[in-house]
PDB file of C-alpha atoms and ligand atoms in Angstrom:
ATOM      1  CA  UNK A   1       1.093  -2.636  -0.993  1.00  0.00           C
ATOM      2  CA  UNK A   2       3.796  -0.994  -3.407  1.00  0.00           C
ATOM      3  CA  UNK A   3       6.973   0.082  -2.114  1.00  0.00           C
ATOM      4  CA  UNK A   4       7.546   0.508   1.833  1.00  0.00           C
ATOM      5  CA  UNK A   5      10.719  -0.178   3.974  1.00  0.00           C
ATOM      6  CA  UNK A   6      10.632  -3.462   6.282  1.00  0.00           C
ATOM      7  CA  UNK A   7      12.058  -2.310   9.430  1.00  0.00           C
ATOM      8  CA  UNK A   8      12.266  -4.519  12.242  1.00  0.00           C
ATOM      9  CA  UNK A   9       9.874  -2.998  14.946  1.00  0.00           C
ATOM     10  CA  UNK A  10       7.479  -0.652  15.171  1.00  0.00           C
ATOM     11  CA  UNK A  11       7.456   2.148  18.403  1.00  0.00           C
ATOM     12  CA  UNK A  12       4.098   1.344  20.218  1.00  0.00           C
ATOM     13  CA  UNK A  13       2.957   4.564  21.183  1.00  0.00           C
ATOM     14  CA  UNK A  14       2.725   8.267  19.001  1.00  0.00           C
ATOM     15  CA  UNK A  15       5.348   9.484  21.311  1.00  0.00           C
ATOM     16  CA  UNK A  16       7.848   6.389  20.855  1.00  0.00           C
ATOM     17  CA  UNK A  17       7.066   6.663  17.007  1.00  0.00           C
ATOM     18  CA  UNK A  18       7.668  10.734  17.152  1.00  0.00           C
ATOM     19  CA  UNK A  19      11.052  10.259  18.492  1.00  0.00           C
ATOM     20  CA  UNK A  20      11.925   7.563  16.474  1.00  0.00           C
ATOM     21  CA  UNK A  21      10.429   9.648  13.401  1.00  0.00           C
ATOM     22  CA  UNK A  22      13.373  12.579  14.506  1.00  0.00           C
ATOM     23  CA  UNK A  23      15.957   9.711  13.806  1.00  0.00           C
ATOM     24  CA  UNK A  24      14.513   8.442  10.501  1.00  0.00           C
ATOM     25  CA  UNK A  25      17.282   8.906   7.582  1.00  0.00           C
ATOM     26  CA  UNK A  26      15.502   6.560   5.558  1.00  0.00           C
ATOM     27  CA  UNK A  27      14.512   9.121   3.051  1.00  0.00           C
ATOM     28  CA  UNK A  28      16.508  11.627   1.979  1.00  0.00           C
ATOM     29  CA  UNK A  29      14.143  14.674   3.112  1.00  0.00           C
ATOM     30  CA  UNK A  30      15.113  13.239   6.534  1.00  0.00           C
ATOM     31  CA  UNK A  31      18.873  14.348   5.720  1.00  0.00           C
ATOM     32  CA  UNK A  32      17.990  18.019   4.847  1.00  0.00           C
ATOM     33  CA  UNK A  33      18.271  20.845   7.357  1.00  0.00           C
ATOM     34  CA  UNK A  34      14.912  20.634   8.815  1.00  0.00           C
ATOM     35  CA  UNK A  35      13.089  18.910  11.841  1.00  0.00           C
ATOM     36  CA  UNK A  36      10.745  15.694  12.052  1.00  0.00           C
ATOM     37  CA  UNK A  37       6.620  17.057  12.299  1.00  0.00           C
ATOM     38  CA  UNK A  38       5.206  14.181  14.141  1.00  0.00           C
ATOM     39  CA  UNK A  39       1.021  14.398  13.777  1.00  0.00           C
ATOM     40  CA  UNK A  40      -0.633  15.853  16.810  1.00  0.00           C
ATOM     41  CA  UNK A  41      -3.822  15.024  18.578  1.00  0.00           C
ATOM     42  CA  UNK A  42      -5.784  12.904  20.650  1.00  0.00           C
ATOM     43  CA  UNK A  43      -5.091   8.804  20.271  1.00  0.00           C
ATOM     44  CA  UNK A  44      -8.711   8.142  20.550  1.00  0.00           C
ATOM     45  CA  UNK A  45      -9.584  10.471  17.787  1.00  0.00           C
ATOM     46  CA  UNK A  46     -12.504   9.544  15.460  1.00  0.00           C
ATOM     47  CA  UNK A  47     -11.348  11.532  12.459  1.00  0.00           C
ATOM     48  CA  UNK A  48      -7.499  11.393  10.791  1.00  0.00           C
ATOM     49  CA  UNK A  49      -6.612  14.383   8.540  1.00  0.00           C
ATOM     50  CA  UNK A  50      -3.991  13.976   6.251  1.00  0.00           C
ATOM     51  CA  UNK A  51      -2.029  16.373   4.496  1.00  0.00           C
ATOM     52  CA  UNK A  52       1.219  15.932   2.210  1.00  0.00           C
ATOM     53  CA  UNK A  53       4.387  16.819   4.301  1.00  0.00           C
ATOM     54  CA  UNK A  54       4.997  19.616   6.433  1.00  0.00           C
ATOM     55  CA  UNK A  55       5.632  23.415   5.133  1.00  0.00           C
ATOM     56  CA  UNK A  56       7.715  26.259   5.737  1.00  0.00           C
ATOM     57  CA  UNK A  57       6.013  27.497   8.836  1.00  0.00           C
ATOM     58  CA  UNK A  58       5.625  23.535   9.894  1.00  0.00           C
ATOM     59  CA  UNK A  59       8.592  23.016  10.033  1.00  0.00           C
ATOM     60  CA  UNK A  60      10.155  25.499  12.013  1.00  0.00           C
ATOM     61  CA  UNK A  61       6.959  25.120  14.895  1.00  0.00           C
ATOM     62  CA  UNK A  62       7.300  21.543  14.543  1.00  0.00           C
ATOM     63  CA  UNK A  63       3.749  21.341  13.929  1.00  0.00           C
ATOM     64  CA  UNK A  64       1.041  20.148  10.898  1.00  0.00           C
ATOM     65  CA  UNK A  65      -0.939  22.607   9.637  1.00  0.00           C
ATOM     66  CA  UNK A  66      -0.259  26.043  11.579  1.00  0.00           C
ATOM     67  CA  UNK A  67       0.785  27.592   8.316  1.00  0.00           C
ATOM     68  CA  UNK A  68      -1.029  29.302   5.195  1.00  0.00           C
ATOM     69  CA  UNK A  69      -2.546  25.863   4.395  1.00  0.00           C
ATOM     70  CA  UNK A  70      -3.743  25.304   8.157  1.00  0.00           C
ATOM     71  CA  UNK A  71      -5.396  28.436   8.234  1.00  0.00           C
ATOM     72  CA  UNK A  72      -7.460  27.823   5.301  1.00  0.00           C
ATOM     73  CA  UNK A  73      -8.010  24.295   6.423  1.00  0.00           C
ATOM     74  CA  UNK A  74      -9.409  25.703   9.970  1.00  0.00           C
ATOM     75  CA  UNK A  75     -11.587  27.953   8.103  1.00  0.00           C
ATOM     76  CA  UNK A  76     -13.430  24.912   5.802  1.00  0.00           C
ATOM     77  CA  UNK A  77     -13.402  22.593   9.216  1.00  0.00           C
ATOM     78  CA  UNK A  78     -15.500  25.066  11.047  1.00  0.00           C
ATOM     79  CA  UNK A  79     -17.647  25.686   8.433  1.00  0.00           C
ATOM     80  CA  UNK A  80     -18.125  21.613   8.427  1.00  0.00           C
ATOM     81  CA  UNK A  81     -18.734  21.745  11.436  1.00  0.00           C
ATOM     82  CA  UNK A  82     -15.798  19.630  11.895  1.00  0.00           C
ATOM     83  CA  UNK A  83     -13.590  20.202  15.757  1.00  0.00           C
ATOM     84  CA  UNK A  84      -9.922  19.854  15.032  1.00  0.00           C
ATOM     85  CA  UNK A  85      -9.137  19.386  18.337  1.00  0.00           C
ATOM     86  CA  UNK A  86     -11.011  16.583  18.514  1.00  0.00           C
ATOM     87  CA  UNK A  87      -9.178  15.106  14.629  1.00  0.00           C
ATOM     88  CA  UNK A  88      -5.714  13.662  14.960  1.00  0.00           C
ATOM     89  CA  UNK A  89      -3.837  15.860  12.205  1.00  0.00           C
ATOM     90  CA  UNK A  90      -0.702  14.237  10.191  1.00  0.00           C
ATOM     91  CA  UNK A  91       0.915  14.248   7.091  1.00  0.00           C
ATOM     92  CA  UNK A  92       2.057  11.233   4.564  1.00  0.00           C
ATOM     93  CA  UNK A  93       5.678  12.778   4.823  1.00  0.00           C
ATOM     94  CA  UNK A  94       6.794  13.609   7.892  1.00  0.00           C
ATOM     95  CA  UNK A  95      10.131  15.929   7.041  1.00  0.00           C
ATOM     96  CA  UNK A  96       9.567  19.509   4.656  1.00  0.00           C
ATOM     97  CA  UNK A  97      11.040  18.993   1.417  1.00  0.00           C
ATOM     98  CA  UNK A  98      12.727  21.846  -0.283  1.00  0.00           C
ATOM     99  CA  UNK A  99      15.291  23.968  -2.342  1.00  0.00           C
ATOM    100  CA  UNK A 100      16.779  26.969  -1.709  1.00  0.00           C
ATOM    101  CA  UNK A 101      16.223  29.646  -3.654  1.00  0.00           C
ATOM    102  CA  UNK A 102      18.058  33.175  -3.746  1.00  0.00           C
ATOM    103  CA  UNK A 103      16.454  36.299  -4.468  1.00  0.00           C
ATOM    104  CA  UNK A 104      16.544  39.900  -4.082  1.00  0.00           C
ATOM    105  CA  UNK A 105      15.471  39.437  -0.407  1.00  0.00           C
ATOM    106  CA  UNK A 106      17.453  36.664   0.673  1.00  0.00           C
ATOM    107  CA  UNK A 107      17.203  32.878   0.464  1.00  0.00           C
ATOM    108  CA  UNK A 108      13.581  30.991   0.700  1.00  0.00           C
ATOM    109  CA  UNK A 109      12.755  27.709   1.058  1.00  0.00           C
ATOM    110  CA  UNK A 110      10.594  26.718  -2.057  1.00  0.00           C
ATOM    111  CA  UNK A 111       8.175  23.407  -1.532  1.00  0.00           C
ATOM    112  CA  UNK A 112       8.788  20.608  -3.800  1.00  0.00           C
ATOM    113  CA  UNK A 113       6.642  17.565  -4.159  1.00  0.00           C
ATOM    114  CA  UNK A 114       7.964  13.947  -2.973  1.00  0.00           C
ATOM    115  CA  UNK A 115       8.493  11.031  -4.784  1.00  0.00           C
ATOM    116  CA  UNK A 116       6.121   8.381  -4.877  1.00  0.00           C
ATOM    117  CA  UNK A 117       9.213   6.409  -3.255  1.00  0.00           C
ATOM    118  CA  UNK A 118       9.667   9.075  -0.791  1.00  0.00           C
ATOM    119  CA  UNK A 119       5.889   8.898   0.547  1.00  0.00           C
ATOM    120  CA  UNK A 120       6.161   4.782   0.154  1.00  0.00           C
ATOM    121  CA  UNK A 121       8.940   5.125   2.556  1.00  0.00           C
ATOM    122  CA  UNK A 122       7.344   7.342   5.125  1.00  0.00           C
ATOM    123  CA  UNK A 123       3.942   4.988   5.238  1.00  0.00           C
ATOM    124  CA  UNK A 124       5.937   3.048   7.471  1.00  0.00           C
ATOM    125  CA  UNK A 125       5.178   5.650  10.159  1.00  0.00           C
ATOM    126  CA  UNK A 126       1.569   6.670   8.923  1.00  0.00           C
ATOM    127  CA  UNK A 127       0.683   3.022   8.758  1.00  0.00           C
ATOM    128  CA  UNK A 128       1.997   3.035  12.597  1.00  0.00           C
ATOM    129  CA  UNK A 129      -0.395   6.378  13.338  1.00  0.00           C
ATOM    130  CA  UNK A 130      -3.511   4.613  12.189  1.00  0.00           C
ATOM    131  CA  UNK A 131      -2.718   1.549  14.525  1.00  0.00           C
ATOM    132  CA  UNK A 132      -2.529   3.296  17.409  1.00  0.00           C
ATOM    133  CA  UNK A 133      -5.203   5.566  16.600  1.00  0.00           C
ATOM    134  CA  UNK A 134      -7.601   3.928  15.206  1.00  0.00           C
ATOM    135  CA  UNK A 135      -9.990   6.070  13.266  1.00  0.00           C
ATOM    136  CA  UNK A 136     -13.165   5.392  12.075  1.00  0.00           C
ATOM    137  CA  UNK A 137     -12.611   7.698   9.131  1.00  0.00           C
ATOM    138  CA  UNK A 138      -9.412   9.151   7.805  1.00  0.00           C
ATOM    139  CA  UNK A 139      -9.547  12.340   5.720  1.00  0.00           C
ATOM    140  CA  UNK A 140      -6.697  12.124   2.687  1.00  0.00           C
ATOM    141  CA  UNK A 141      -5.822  15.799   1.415  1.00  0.00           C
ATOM    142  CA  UNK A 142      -4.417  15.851  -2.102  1.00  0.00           C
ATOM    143  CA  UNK A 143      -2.234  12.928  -4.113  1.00  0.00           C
ATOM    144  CA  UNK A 144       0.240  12.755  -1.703  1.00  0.00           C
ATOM    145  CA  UNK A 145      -1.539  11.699   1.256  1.00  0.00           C
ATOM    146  CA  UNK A 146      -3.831   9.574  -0.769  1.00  0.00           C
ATOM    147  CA  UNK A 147      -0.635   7.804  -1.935  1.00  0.00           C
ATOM    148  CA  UNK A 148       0.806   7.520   1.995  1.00  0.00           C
ATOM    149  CA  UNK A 149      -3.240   5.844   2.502  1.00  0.00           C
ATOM    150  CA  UNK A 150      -3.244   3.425  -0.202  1.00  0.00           C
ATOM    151  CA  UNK A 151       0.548   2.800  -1.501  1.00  0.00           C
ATOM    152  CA  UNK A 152      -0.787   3.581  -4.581  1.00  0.00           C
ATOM    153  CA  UNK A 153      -1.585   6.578  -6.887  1.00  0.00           C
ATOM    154  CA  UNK A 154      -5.355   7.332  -7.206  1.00  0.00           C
ATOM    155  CA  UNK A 155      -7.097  10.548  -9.112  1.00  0.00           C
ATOM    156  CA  UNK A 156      -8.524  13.353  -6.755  1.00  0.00           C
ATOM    157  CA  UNK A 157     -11.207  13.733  -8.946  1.00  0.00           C
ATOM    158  CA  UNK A 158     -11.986  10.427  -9.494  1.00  0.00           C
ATOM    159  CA  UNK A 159     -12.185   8.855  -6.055  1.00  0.00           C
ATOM    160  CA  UNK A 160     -13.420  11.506  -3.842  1.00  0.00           C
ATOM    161  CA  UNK A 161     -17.047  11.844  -2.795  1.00  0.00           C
ATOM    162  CA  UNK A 162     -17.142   8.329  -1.778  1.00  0.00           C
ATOM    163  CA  UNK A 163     -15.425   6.434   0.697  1.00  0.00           C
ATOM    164  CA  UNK A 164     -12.784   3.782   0.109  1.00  0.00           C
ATOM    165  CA  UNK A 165     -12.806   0.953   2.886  1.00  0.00           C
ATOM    166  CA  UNK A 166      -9.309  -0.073   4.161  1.00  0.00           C
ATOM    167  CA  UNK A 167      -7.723  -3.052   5.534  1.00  0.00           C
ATOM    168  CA  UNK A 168      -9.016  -1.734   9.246  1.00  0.00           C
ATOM    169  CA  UNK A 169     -12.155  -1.621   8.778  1.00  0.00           C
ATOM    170  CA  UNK A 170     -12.291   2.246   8.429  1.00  0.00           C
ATOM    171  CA  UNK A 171     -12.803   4.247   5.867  1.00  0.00           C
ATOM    172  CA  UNK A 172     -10.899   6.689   3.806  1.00  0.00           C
ATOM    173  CA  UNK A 173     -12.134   9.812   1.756  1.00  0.00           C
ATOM    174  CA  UNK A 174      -9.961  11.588  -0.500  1.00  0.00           C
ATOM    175  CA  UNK A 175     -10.055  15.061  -1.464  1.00  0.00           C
ATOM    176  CA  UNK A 176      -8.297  18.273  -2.629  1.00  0.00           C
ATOM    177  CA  UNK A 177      -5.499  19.719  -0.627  1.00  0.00           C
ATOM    178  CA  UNK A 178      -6.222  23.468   0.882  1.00  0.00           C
ATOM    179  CA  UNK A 179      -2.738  24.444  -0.764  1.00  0.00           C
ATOM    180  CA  UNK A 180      -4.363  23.613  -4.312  1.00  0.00           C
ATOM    181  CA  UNK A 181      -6.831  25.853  -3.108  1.00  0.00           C
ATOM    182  CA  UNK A 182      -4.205  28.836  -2.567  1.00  0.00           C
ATOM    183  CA  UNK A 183      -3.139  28.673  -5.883  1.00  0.00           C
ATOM    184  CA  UNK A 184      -6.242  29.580  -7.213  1.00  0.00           C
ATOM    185  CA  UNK A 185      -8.906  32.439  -7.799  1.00  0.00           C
ATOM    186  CA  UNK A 186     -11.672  33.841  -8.997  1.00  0.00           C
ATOM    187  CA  UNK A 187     -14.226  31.366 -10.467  1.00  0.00           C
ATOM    188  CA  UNK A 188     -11.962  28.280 -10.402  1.00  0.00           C
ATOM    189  CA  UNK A 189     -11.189  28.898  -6.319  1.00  0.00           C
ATOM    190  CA  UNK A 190     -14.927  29.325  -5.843  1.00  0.00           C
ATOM    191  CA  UNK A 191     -15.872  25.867  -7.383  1.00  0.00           C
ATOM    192  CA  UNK A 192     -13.031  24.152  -5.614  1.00  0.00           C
ATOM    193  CA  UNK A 193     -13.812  25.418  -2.339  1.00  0.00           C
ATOM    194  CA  UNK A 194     -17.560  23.963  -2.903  1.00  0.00           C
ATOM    195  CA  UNK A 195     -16.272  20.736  -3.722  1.00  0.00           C
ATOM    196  CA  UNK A 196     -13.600  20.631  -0.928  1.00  0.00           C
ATOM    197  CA  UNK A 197     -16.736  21.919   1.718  1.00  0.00           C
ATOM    198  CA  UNK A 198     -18.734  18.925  -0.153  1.00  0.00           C
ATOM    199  CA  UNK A 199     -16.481  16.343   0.981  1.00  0.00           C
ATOM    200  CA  UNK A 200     -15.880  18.021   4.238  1.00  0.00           C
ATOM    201  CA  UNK A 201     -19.742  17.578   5.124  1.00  0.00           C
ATOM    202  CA  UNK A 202     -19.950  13.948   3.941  1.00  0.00           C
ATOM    203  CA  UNK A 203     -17.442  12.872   6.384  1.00  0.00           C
ATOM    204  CA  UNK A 204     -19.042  14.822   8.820  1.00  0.00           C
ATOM    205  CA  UNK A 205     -21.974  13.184   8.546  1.00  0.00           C
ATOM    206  CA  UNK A 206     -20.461   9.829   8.174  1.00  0.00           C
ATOM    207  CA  UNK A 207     -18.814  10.979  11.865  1.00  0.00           C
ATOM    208  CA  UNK A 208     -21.957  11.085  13.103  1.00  0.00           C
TER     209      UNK A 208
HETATM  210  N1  URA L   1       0.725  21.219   3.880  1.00  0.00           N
HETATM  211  C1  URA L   1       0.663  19.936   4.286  1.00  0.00           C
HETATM  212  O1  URA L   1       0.422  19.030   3.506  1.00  0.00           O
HETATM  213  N2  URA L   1       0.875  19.680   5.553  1.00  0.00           N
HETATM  214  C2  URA L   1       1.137  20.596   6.462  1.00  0.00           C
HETATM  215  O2  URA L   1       1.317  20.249   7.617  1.00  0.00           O
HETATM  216  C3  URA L   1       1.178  21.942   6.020  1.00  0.00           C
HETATM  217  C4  URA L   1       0.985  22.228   4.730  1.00  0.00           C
END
């Protein structure tokens, strides 16, 4: 697989690889003023969801998905028929990645993408989630998290709808990320969301 750090040993449990994941400076998202957002959920769990890297709102609750994103997430998973509780929920990067910016109303902290180096990097720990977890299926949201999956860069719109068999023995299926979503409306949001509640309901199916 491309890129990837060798380090010597991997933590053999989610909560030995969540503390070590607070030390990581491998990266430099790592270094910025932020905190580690290890994923959360059962160790059993059938299902992984995938996002990019923690948010804003991630970031300061220290956990995946309980922002603007999450909430729009939550709302396609019901409709799937899909329990989070039940999914173990993660991200390719595990530190937000930002800039500042200064406005009228203070300073925010604006979202940039990582590099594919920067999600290479972090697989380390991903690739250490899925061994402990074991799911049957894991859900990839959007490039990023397809990239931290495969260690390679795949299209969205090419690869989704069917599933992609891993080194495990699971399976992974790719789609849209709910933030991609957000940024759009009207006609364009409408036939996203159909396509993203598409894929949600073939891997619910395929849960069985
Ligand atoms: N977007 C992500 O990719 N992950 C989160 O946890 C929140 C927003």
């Amino acid at each position: 697989a491309a890129g990837g750090l060798e380090f010597e040993e991997r933590p053999e449990s989610l909560a030995a690889i969540g503390e070590a994941i607070r030390q990581c400076r491998k990266c430099p998202i790592g270094c910025l003023d932020n905190q580690a957002v290890m994923g959360e959920g059962p160790s059993g769990a059938a299902l992984m969801i995938v996002g990019e890297q923690p948010g804003d709102h991630e970031d300061m609750e220290g956990r995946p998905f309980v922002g603007p994103a999450g909430q729009l997430l939550d709302v396609h998973l019901e409709r799937a028929g899909i329990d989070r509780s039940a999914a173990y929920v993660t991200n390719a990067v595990k530190h937000f990645k930002f800039t500042i910016k200064a406005s009228g109303r203070g300073k925010r902290r604006l979202h940039q993408s990582p590099t594919a180096k920067e999600i290479d990097t972090c697989r380390w720990w991903i690739e250490g989630e899925r061994e402990l977890v074991k799911p049957k299926l894991v859900l990839a949201m959007g490039a990023s998290a397809a990239r931290g999956l495969l260690g390679k860069t795949v299209s969205i719109s090419k690869v989704r709808g069917a599933p992609i068999p891993l080194d495990d023995g699971s399976e992974l299926w790719v789609t849209a990320h709910p933030s991609y979503l957000l940024r759009l409306d009207g006609e364009a949001r409408e036939k996203q969301a159909a396509l993203f509640d598409a894929d949600l309901a073939a891997v619910r199916a395929r849960l069985g």
